[in-house]
Amino acid sequence: MSTIQDFSGYNPTWCPGCGDWGIGIAIKQAFVQLGFDPSGVAVVFGIGCSGNMNDFLNAYAIHSLHGRAIPNAIGIKLANHNLPVVAIVGDGDCYGEGGNHLIHACRGNHDITVIVHDNGVYGLTTGQVAPTASKGFKSKSTPSGIIEIPINPLSLAITSGATFVAQAFAGDANGTIALIKEGVNHKGFSLINILQPCVTFNKINTYQYYLQKTYKLPADFEKDNFKLAVEKSLEINEEKFPLGVIYQIKRPTFTDQLPQLEKETLVNKERFVDFDSLIKDFI
Ligand SMILES: Cc1ncc(C[n+]2csc(CCOP(=O)(O)OP(=O)(O)O)c2C)c(N)n1
Ligand code: SF4
């Protein structure tokens, strides 16, 4: 049985009070409670303050390119579909640079879990506006306020085909741990959007703000109801943030539908391509 210590890497360098601290502890705690050990889970990071967790979490990990964590995670899953695969990314990484990858991962129902640190800013590069920031948000890159309207991560994922969509708040450790465990246990594509205060560069979406605007979904919430899930996701327009599993359904995963992988994983196949017959096919 592994411990939090087993999953601990270098000491985090996040700003004091940053929501990343709570998320980092929740991820380690969830891995311990899931019975994982550091060599039994693959983690892919994007680039950002969130991605710096690559150094603070001890697990098999790739610190990928900005916006490219999801395709790396999908690649690992295709190679070894028995391995749990988790992508840990920022909102800029996932909904900005990597937005296209998110949509197609949802469509394919790739069996990976994407954990998003949603802080409304590009934290690592010192606070430029990110795609979840509200219209009018002032930052050093948008001194007169952002012109575009924000991305709605939950409705984007639900309508693109994700089979598990949840929202957590970094200030609610137990709720975040529970949702990470549920997301990782879900068979299919899971997105967990974690509302994460950036205490240094986002003076609007603070802990106080989220404590006032978040609420927990009731235990009997009908999470397989598509219309209801979309309605819940739209509550952000009234500055209301439901916490919990907003949508969950069953649908075959991508690898479930590949007959080549029915018997064993790609990495366990001695020779997964017969080059001789392949070449004959082309001659
Ligand atoms: C293709 C590319 N564009 C831009 C950058 C510069 N860059 C590095 S981190 C970052 C912002 C990260 O923001 P986010 O993904 O929201 O994560 P956070 O730092 O807020 O956790 C940017 C723009 C980069 N590394 N690669
Ligand atoms: S800049 Fe913001 S997101 Fe990055 S560590 Fe500091 S508080 Fe956290």
mmCIF file of C-alpha atoms and ligand atoms in Angstrom:
data_model
loop_
_atom_site.group_PDB
_atom_site.id
_atom_site.type_symbol
_atom_site.label_atom_id
_atom_site.label_comp_id
_atom_site.label_asym_id
_atom_site.label_seq_id
_atom_site.Cartn_x
_atom_site.Cartn_y
_atom_site.Cartn_z
ATOM 1 C CA MET A 1 0.000 0.000 0.000
ATOM 2 C CA SER A 2 1.578 3.277 -1.093
ATOM 3 C CA THR A 3 1.521 6.499 0.926
ATOM 4 C CA ILE A 4 1.385 10.234 0.201
ATOM 5 C CA GLN A 5 5.157 10.249 0.768
ATOM 6 C CA ASP A 6 5.650 7.743 -2.083
ATOM 7 C CA PHE A 7 3.932 10.163 -4.480
ATOM 8 C CA SER A 8 5.873 13.212 -3.231
ATOM 9 C CA GLY A 9 8.577 14.720 -5.429
ATOM 10 C CA TYR A 10 10.356 18.048 -4.899
ATOM 11 C CA ASN A 11 8.773 20.665 -2.638
ATOM 12 C CA PRO A 12 6.282 22.759 -4.657
ATOM 13 C CA THR A 13 7.274 26.292 -5.641
ATOM 14 C CA TRP A 14 3.705 27.585 -6.048
ATOM 15 C CA CYS A 15 2.830 30.977 -4.531
ATOM 16 C CA PRO A 16 1.639 30.734 -0.919
ATOM 17 C CA GLY A 17 -2.143 30.319 -0.924
ATOM 18 C CA CYS A 18 -2.388 29.192 -4.567
ATOM 19 C CA GLY A 19 -5.201 26.716 -5.269
ATOM 20 C CA ASP A 20 -2.620 24.414 -6.871
ATOM 21 C CA TRP A 21 -1.536 23.328 -3.378
ATOM 22 C CA GLY A 22 -4.985 21.911 -2.621
ATOM 23 C CA ILE A 23 -5.198 20.216 -6.024
ATOM 24 C CA GLY A 24 -1.714 18.717 -5.666
ATOM 25 C CA ILE A 25 -2.558 17.182 -2.299
ATOM 26 C CA ALA A 26 -5.951 15.975 -3.564
ATOM 27 C CA ILE A 27 -4.345 14.200 -6.546
ATOM 28 C CA LYS A 28 -1.803 12.408 -4.329
ATOM 29 C CA GLN A 29 -4.482 11.478 -1.801
ATOM 30 C CA ALA A 30 -6.793 10.184 -4.546
ATOM 31 C CA PHE A 31 -3.965 8.038 -6.014
ATOM 32 C CA VAL A 32 -3.235 6.571 -2.575
ATOM 33 C CA GLN A 33 -6.930 5.862 -1.944
ATOM 34 C CA LEU A 34 -7.246 4.268 -5.398
ATOM 35 C CA GLY A 35 -4.512 1.835 -4.358
ATOM 36 C CA PHE A 36 -2.066 3.031 -7.042
ATOM 37 C CA ASP A 37 1.665 3.029 -6.630
ATOM 38 C CA PRO A 38 3.854 5.535 -8.520
ATOM 39 C CA SER A 39 4.757 3.010 -11.226
ATOM 40 C CA GLY A 40 1.134 1.952 -11.739
ATOM 41 C CA VAL A 41 -0.247 5.204 -13.154
ATOM 42 C CA ALA A 42 0.837 7.360 -16.101
ATOM 43 C CA VAL A 43 0.546 11.129 -15.733
ATOM 44 C CA VAL A 44 0.972 13.707 -18.483
ATOM 45 C CA PHE A 45 1.417 17.391 -17.697
ATOM 46 C CA GLY A 46 0.884 20.468 -19.805
ATOM 47 C CA ILE A 47 3.016 23.588 -19.386
ATOM 48 C CA GLY A 48 2.110 26.052 -16.660
ATOM 49 C CA CYS A 49 2.129 26.483 -12.893
ATOM 50 C CA SER A 50 -0.168 23.439 -12.997
ATOM 51 C CA GLY A 51 2.318 21.592 -15.220
ATOM 52 C CA ASN A 52 5.141 22.307 -12.761
ATOM 53 C CA MET A 53 3.535 19.574 -10.676
ATOM 54 C CA ASN A 54 5.625 17.275 -12.882
ATOM 55 C CA ASP A 55 8.444 17.930 -10.400
ATOM 56 C CA PHE A 56 6.288 17.738 -7.286
ATOM 57 C CA LEU A 57 4.474 14.461 -7.988
ATOM 58 C CA ASN A 58 6.383 11.190 -8.094
ATOM 59 C CA ALA A 59 4.827 8.976 -10.791
ATOM 60 C CA TYR A 60 5.548 7.817 -14.332
ATOM 61 C CA ALA A 61 5.159 11.165 -16.020
ATOM 62 C CA ILE A 62 5.734 13.204 -19.163
ATOM 63 C CA HIS A 63 6.036 16.993 -19.049
ATOM 64 C CA SER A 64 4.668 17.508 -22.542
ATOM 65 C CA LEU A 65 4.376 20.582 -24.780
ATOM 66 C CA HIS A 66 1.940 23.397 -24.034
ATOM 67 C CA GLY A 67 -1.522 22.262 -25.158
ATOM 68 C CA ARG A 68 -0.346 18.758 -26.064
ATOM 69 C CA ALA A 69 -0.916 16.783 -22.868
ATOM 70 C CA ILE A 70 -4.114 15.146 -24.164
ATOM 71 C CA PRO A 71 -2.656 13.577 -27.350
ATOM 72 C CA ASN A 72 0.278 12.255 -25.303
ATOM 73 C CA ALA A 73 -2.157 10.746 -22.803
ATOM 74 C CA ILE A 74 -4.172 9.156 -25.627
ATOM 75 C CA GLY A 75 -0.973 7.707 -27.113
ATOM 76 C CA ILE A 76 -0.054 6.078 -23.794
ATOM 77 C CA LYS A 77 -3.563 4.666 -23.452
ATOM 78 C CA LEU A 78 -3.466 3.191 -26.956
ATOM 79 C CA ALA A 79 -0.134 1.529 -26.181
ATOM 80 C CA ASN A 80 -1.290 0.121 -22.846
ATOM 81 C CA HIS A 81 -5.025 0.375 -22.339
ATOM 82 C CA ASN A 82 -4.792 -1.381 -18.949
ATOM 83 C CA LEU A 83 -2.827 1.509 -17.445
ATOM 84 C CA PRO A 84 -4.706 4.387 -15.756
ATOM 85 C CA VAL A 85 -3.759 7.605 -17.584
ATOM 86 C CA VAL A 86 -4.272 11.094 -16.160
ATOM 87 C CA ALA A 87 -3.567 14.450 -17.823
ATOM 88 C CA ILE A 88 -2.991 17.425 -15.494
ATOM 89 C CA VAL A 89 -3.320 20.761 -17.261
ATOM 90 C CA GLY A 90 -4.144 24.446 -16.920
ATOM 91 C CA ASP A 91 -7.196 26.128 -18.434
ATOM 92 C CA GLY A 92 -4.970 27.888 -20.972
ATOM 93 C CA ASP A 93 -3.382 24.589 -21.889
ATOM 94 C CA CYS A 94 -6.622 22.630 -22.167
ATOM 95 C CA TYR A 95 -9.175 25.155 -23.432
ATOM 96 C CA GLY A 96 -6.805 27.471 -25.357
ATOM 97 C CA GLU A 97 -3.725 25.898 -26.963
ATOM 98 C CA GLY A 98 -5.095 22.351 -26.595
ATOM 99 C CA GLY A 99 -8.796 23.063 -27.198
ATOM 100 C CA ASN A 100 -8.903 21.085 -30.414
ATOM 101 C CA HIS A 101 -7.436 17.998 -28.704
ATOM 102 C CA LEU A 102 -10.030 18.207 -25.944
ATOM 103 C CA ILE A 103 -12.928 18.121 -28.401
ATOM 104 C CA HIS A 104 -11.612 15.062 -30.236
ATOM 105 C CA ALA A 105 -10.705 13.200 -27.047
ATOM 106 C CA CYS A 106 -14.338 13.671 -25.956
ATOM 107 C CA ARG A 107 -15.658 12.406 -29.315
ATOM 108 C CA GLY A 108 -13.458 9.307 -29.174
ATOM 109 C CA ASN A 109 -14.348 8.573 -25.544
ATOM 110 C CA HIS A 110 -10.666 7.888 -24.947
ATOM 111 C CA ASP A 111 -10.363 6.336 -21.507
ATOM 112 C CA ILE A 112 -8.237 9.044 -19.883
ATOM 113 C CA THR A 113 -8.900 11.525 -17.067
ATOM 114 C CA VAL A 114 -8.214 15.211 -17.655
ATOM 115 C CA ILE A 115 -7.820 17.343 -14.518
ATOM 116 C CA VAL A 116 -7.958 21.064 -15.311
ATOM 117 C CA HIS A 117 -6.663 23.809 -12.996
ATOM 118 C CA ASP A 118 -9.196 26.472 -14.008
ATOM 119 C CA ASN A 119 -7.821 29.789 -12.734
ATOM 120 C CA GLY A 120 -8.864 32.106 -15.577
ATOM 121 C CA VAL A 121 -5.288 33.204 -16.290
ATOM 122 C CA TYR A 122 -2.002 32.050 -17.789
ATOM 123 C CA GLY A 123 -0.375 31.804 -14.373
ATOM 124 C CA LEU A 124 3.168 30.751 -15.285
ATOM 125 C CA THR A 125 3.644 33.549 -17.815
ATOM 126 C CA THR A 126 2.469 36.086 -15.194
ATOM 127 C CA GLY A 127 -1.239 36.528 -15.577
ATOM 128 C CA GLN A 128 -2.288 37.033 -19.191
ATOM 129 C CA VAL A 129 -5.962 36.353 -19.812
ATOM 130 C CA ALA A 130 -7.004 32.695 -20.395
ATOM 131 C CA PRO A 131 -10.101 31.365 -22.222
ATOM 132 C CA THR A 132 -12.255 30.924 -19.089
ATOM 133 C CA ALA A 133 -11.878 34.566 -17.966
ATOM 134 C CA SER A 134 -15.109 36.578 -18.005
ATOM 135 C CA LYS A 135 -15.699 39.165 -20.714
ATOM 136 C CA GLY A 136 -14.114 42.450 -19.658
ATOM 137 C CA PHE A 137 -11.465 40.811 -17.419
ATOM 138 C CA LYS A 138 -8.461 43.135 -17.246
ATOM 139 C CA SER A 139 -4.992 41.632 -17.389
ATOM 140 C CA LYS A 140 -1.583 42.767 -18.617
ATOM 141 C CA SER A 141 -2.450 41.392 -22.072
ATOM 142 C CA THR A 142 -5.931 42.944 -22.048
ATOM 143 C CA PRO A 143 -5.556 46.275 -20.189
ATOM 144 C CA SER A 144 -8.933 47.501 -21.491
ATOM 145 C CA GLY A 145 -10.686 44.202 -20.748
ATOM 146 C CA ILE A 146 -10.991 41.014 -22.792
ATOM 147 C CA ILE A 147 -13.265 41.341 -25.819
ATOM 148 C CA GLU A 148 -14.166 37.666 -26.297
ATOM 149 C CA ILE A 149 -16.772 35.799 -24.264
ATOM 150 C CA PRO A 150 -15.446 32.908 -22.151
ATOM 151 C CA ILE A 151 -15.283 29.209 -23.075
ATOM 152 C CA ASN A 152 -17.810 27.119 -21.140
ATOM 153 C CA PRO A 153 -15.712 24.029 -20.311
ATOM 154 C CA LEU A 154 -18.554 21.896 -18.990
ATOM 155 C CA SER A 155 -20.976 22.411 -21.870
ATOM 156 C CA LEU A 156 -18.122 22.079 -24.391
ATOM 157 C CA ALA A 157 -17.194 18.663 -22.972
ATOM 158 C CA ILE A 158 -20.783 17.437 -22.558
ATOM 159 C CA THR A 159 -21.810 18.364 -26.086
ATOM 160 C CA SER A 160 -18.573 17.028 -27.610
ATOM 161 C CA GLY A 161 -19.202 13.505 -26.304
ATOM 162 C CA ALA A 162 -17.420 13.281 -22.927
ATOM 163 C CA THR A 163 -18.951 10.528 -20.818
ATOM 164 C CA PHE A 164 -17.946 11.947 -17.412
ATOM 165 C CA VAL A 165 -17.941 15.669 -16.641
ATOM 166 C CA ALA A 166 -17.454 17.004 -13.122
ATOM 167 C CA GLN A 167 -16.585 20.254 -11.384
ATOM 168 C CA ALA A 168 -14.623 20.677 -8.154
ATOM 169 C CA PHE A 169 -13.301 23.604 -6.088
ATOM 170 C CA ALA A 170 -9.659 23.623 -4.964
ATOM 171 C CA GLY A 171 -10.763 24.904 -1.537
ATOM 172 C CA ASP A 172 -12.855 21.753 -0.981
ATOM 173 C CA ALA A 173 -10.253 19.024 -0.474
ATOM 174 C CA ASN A 174 -12.593 16.118 0.287
ATOM 175 C CA GLY A 175 -14.915 16.920 -2.621
ATOM 176 C CA THR A 176 -11.948 17.196 -4.999
ATOM 177 C CA ILE A 177 -10.438 13.872 -3.867
ATOM 178 C CA ALA A 178 -13.787 12.117 -4.299
ATOM 179 C CA LEU A 179 -14.292 13.489 -7.821
ATOM 180 C CA ILE A 180 -10.754 12.610 -8.945
ATOM 181 C CA LYS A 181 -11.333 9.042 -7.766
ATOM 182 C CA GLU A 182 -14.685 8.856 -9.566
ATOM 183 C CA GLY A 183 -13.192 10.302 -12.747
ATOM 184 C CA VAL A 184 -10.260 7.879 -12.782
ATOM 185 C CA ASN A 185 -12.564 4.931 -12.067
ATOM 186 C CA HIS A 186 -14.913 5.967 -14.879
ATOM 187 C CA LYS A 187 -14.432 3.898 -18.037
ATOM 188 C CA GLY A 188 -14.284 6.490 -20.797
ATOM 189 C CA PHE A 189 -13.256 10.109 -21.191
ATOM 190 C CA SER A 190 -13.507 12.069 -17.947
ATOM 191 C CA LEU A 191 -13.045 15.805 -17.428
ATOM 192 C CA ILE A 192 -12.735 17.320 -13.966
ATOM 193 C CA ASN A 193 -12.749 21.108 -14.094
ATOM 194 C CA ILE A 194 -11.293 22.395 -10.820
ATOM 195 C CA LEU A 195 -12.038 26.007 -9.915
ATOM 196 C CA GLN A 196 -8.632 27.194 -8.704
ATOM 197 C CA PRO A 197 -7.884 30.641 -7.289
ATOM 198 C CA CYS A 198 -4.649 32.187 -8.636
ATOM 199 C CA VAL A 199 -3.996 34.475 -5.674
ATOM 200 C CA THR A 200 -1.284 36.422 -7.495
ATOM 201 C CA PHE A 201 -2.860 37.326 -10.845
ATOM 202 C CA ASN A 202 -6.625 36.819 -10.577
ATOM 203 C CA LYS A 203 -8.204 39.195 -8.088
ATOM 204 C CA ILE A 204 -11.764 38.348 -9.166
ATOM 205 C CA ASN A 205 -12.111 34.557 -8.872
ATOM 206 C CA THR A 206 -10.874 34.418 -5.270
ATOM 207 C CA TYR A 207 -11.556 31.813 -2.541
ATOM 208 C CA GLN A 208 -14.214 34.199 -1.159
ATOM 209 C CA TYR A 209 -15.821 34.485 -4.600
ATOM 210 C CA TYR A 210 -16.056 30.704 -5.029
ATOM 211 C CA LEU A 211 -17.205 30.126 -1.452
ATOM 212 C CA GLN A 212 -20.166 32.380 -2.229
ATOM 213 C CA LYS A 213 -20.921 31.116 -5.742
ATOM 214 C CA THR A 214 -20.377 27.340 -5.573
ATOM 215 C CA TYR A 215 -22.891 24.790 -4.332
ATOM 216 C CA LYS A 216 -22.922 20.995 -4.162
ATOM 217 C CA LEU A 217 -25.257 19.007 -6.394
ATOM 218 C CA PRO A 218 -27.657 16.827 -4.381
ATOM 219 C CA ALA A 219 -26.840 13.109 -3.988
ATOM 220 C CA ASP A 220 -29.863 12.150 -6.111
ATOM 221 C CA PHE A 221 -28.864 14.433 -9.026
ATOM 222 C CA GLU A 222 -29.832 12.750 -12.325
ATOM 223 C CA LYS A 223 -26.343 12.679 -13.846
ATOM 224 C CA ASP A 224 -27.256 10.676 -16.961
ATOM 225 C CA ASN A 225 -29.704 13.382 -18.099
ATOM 226 C CA PHE A 226 -28.052 15.188 -21.039
ATOM 227 C CA LYS A 227 -30.455 18.161 -21.106
ATOM 228 C CA LEU A 228 -30.207 18.701 -17.366
ATOM 229 C CA ALA A 229 -26.400 18.509 -17.542
ATOM 230 C CA VAL A 230 -26.305 21.176 -20.257
ATOM 231 C CA GLU A 231 -28.674 23.346 -18.200
ATOM 232 C CA LYS A 232 -26.390 22.999 -15.151
ATOM 233 C CA SER A 233 -23.333 23.865 -17.240
ATOM 234 C CA LEU A 234 -25.045 27.086 -18.370
ATOM 235 C CA GLU A 235 -25.509 28.301 -14.781
ATOM 236 C CA ILE A 236 -22.044 29.831 -15.080
ATOM 237 C CA ASN A 237 -23.777 32.646 -16.990
ATOM 238 C CA GLU A 238 -25.505 33.559 -13.694
ATOM 239 C CA GLU A 239 -22.221 33.116 -11.787
ATOM 240 C CA LYS A 240 -23.434 29.876 -10.192
ATOM 241 C CA PHE A 241 -20.985 26.938 -10.051
ATOM 242 C CA PRO A 242 -22.388 23.458 -9.357
ATOM 243 C CA LEU A 243 -19.887 21.059 -7.748
ATOM 244 C CA GLY A 244 -20.073 17.315 -8.314
ATOM 245 C CA VAL A 245 -20.639 14.961 -11.231
ATOM 246 C CA ILE A 246 -22.717 16.910 -13.729
ATOM 247 C CA TYR A 247 -22.863 14.249 -16.422
ATOM 248 C CA GLN A 248 -22.008 10.552 -16.606
ATOM 249 C CA ILE A 249 -23.079 7.927 -19.118
ATOM 250 C CA LYS A 250 -21.773 4.592 -20.415
ATOM 251 C CA ARG A 251 -20.451 4.344 -23.980
ATOM 252 C CA PRO A 252 -17.790 2.017 -25.400
ATOM 253 C CA THR A 253 -14.320 3.528 -25.165
ATOM 254 C CA PHE A 254 -12.033 4.005 -28.155
ATOM 255 C CA THR A 255 -9.800 1.022 -27.308
ATOM 256 C CA ASP A 256 -12.859 -1.165 -26.589
ATOM 257 C CA GLN A 257 -13.731 -0.798 -30.252
ATOM 258 C CA LEU A 258 -10.357 -1.873 -31.632
ATOM 259 C CA PRO A 259 -10.455 -5.624 -32.366
ATOM 260 C CA GLN A 260 -6.624 -5.648 -32.418
ATOM 261 C CA LEU A 261 -6.619 -4.876 -28.686
ATOM 262 C CA GLU A 262 -9.270 -7.390 -27.653
ATOM 263 C CA LYS A 263 -6.813 -9.986 -26.361
ATOM 264 C CA GLU A 264 -3.838 -7.966 -25.201
ATOM 265 C CA THR A 265 -2.342 -4.517 -25.043
ATOM 266 C CA LEU A 266 -0.140 -3.206 -27.821
ATOM 267 C CA VAL A 267 2.928 -3.164 -25.557
ATOM 268 C CA ASN A 268 2.458 -6.853 -24.772
ATOM 269 C CA LYS A 269 2.312 -7.926 -28.387
ATOM 270 C CA GLU A 270 5.621 -9.327 -29.500
ATOM 271 C CA ARG A 271 5.351 -7.967 -32.997
ATOM 272 C CA PHE A 272 2.291 -5.844 -33.476
ATOM 273 C CA VAL A 273 2.917 -5.115 -37.163
ATOM 274 C CA ASP A 274 3.819 -7.849 -39.650
ATOM 275 C CA PHE A 275 6.110 -5.732 -41.810
ATOM 276 C CA ASP A 276 6.640 -8.463 -44.432
ATOM 277 C CA SER A 277 2.970 -8.831 -45.274
ATOM 278 C CA LEU A 278 2.487 -5.065 -45.008
ATOM 279 C CA ILE A 279 5.205 -4.458 -47.595
ATOM 280 C CA LYS A 280 3.750 -7.185 -49.873
ATOM 281 C CA ASP A 281 0.394 -5.388 -49.696
ATOM 282 C CA PHE A 282 1.992 -2.251 -51.068
ATOM 283 C CA ILE A 283 4.083 -3.862 -53.821
HETATM 284 C C1 LIG B 1 3.064 26.772 -27.791
HETATM 285 C C2 LIG B 1 3.402 27.592 -26.594
HETATM 286 N N1 LIG B 1 2.841 28.798 -26.470
HETATM 287 C C3 LIG B 1 3.104 29.552 -25.371
HETATM 288 C C4 LIG B 1 3.954 29.098 -24.409
HETATM 289 C C5 LIG B 1 4.258 29.962 -23.200
HETATM 290 N N2 LIG B 1 3.525 29.525 -22.036
HETATM 291 C C6 LIG B 1 4.088 28.707 -21.122
HETATM 292 S S1 LIG B 1 3.091 28.419 -19.823
HETATM 293 C C7 LIG B 1 1.874 29.368 -20.499
HETATM 294 C C8 LIG B 1 0.585 29.619 -19.791
HETATM 295 C C9 LIG B 1 0.045 28.478 -18.993
HETATM 296 O O1 LIG B 1 -1.246 28.808 -18.546
HETATM 297 P P1 LIG B 1 -2.258 27.685 -18.102
HETATM 298 O O2 LIG B 1 -2.256 26.574 -19.066
HETATM 299 O O3 LIG B 1 -3.577 28.306 -17.829
HETATM 300 O O4 LIG B 1 -1.596 27.132 -16.760
HETATM 301 P P2 LIG B 1 -1.308 27.863 -15.372
HETATM 302 O O5 LIG B 1 0.086 28.425 -15.453
HETATM 303 O O6 LIG B 1 -2.317 28.934 -15.161
HETATM 304 O O7 LIG B 1 -1.412 26.748 -14.389
HETATM 305 C C10 LIG B 1 2.248 29.889 -21.728
HETATM 306 C C11 LIG B 1 1.421 30.774 -22.555
HETATM 307 C C12 LIG B 1 4.528 27.827 -24.578
HETATM 308 N N3 LIG B 1 5.322 27.281 -23.643
HETATM 309 N N4 LIG B 1 4.246 27.089 -25.667
HETATM 310 S S1 SF4 B 2 1.017 32.525 -10.387
HETATM 311 FE FE1 SF4 B 2 -1.061 31.989 -9.750
HETATM 312 S S2 SF4 B 2 -1.387 29.902 -10.506
HETATM 313 FE FE2 SF4 B 2 0.833 30.291 -10.512
HETATM 314 S S3 SF4 B 2 1.595 29.533 -8.550
HETATM 315 FE FE3 SF4 B 2 1.171 31.715 -8.297
HETATM 316 S S4 SF4 B 2 -0.932 31.822 -7.521
HETATM 317 FE FE4 SF4 B 2 -0.630 29.774 -8.391
#
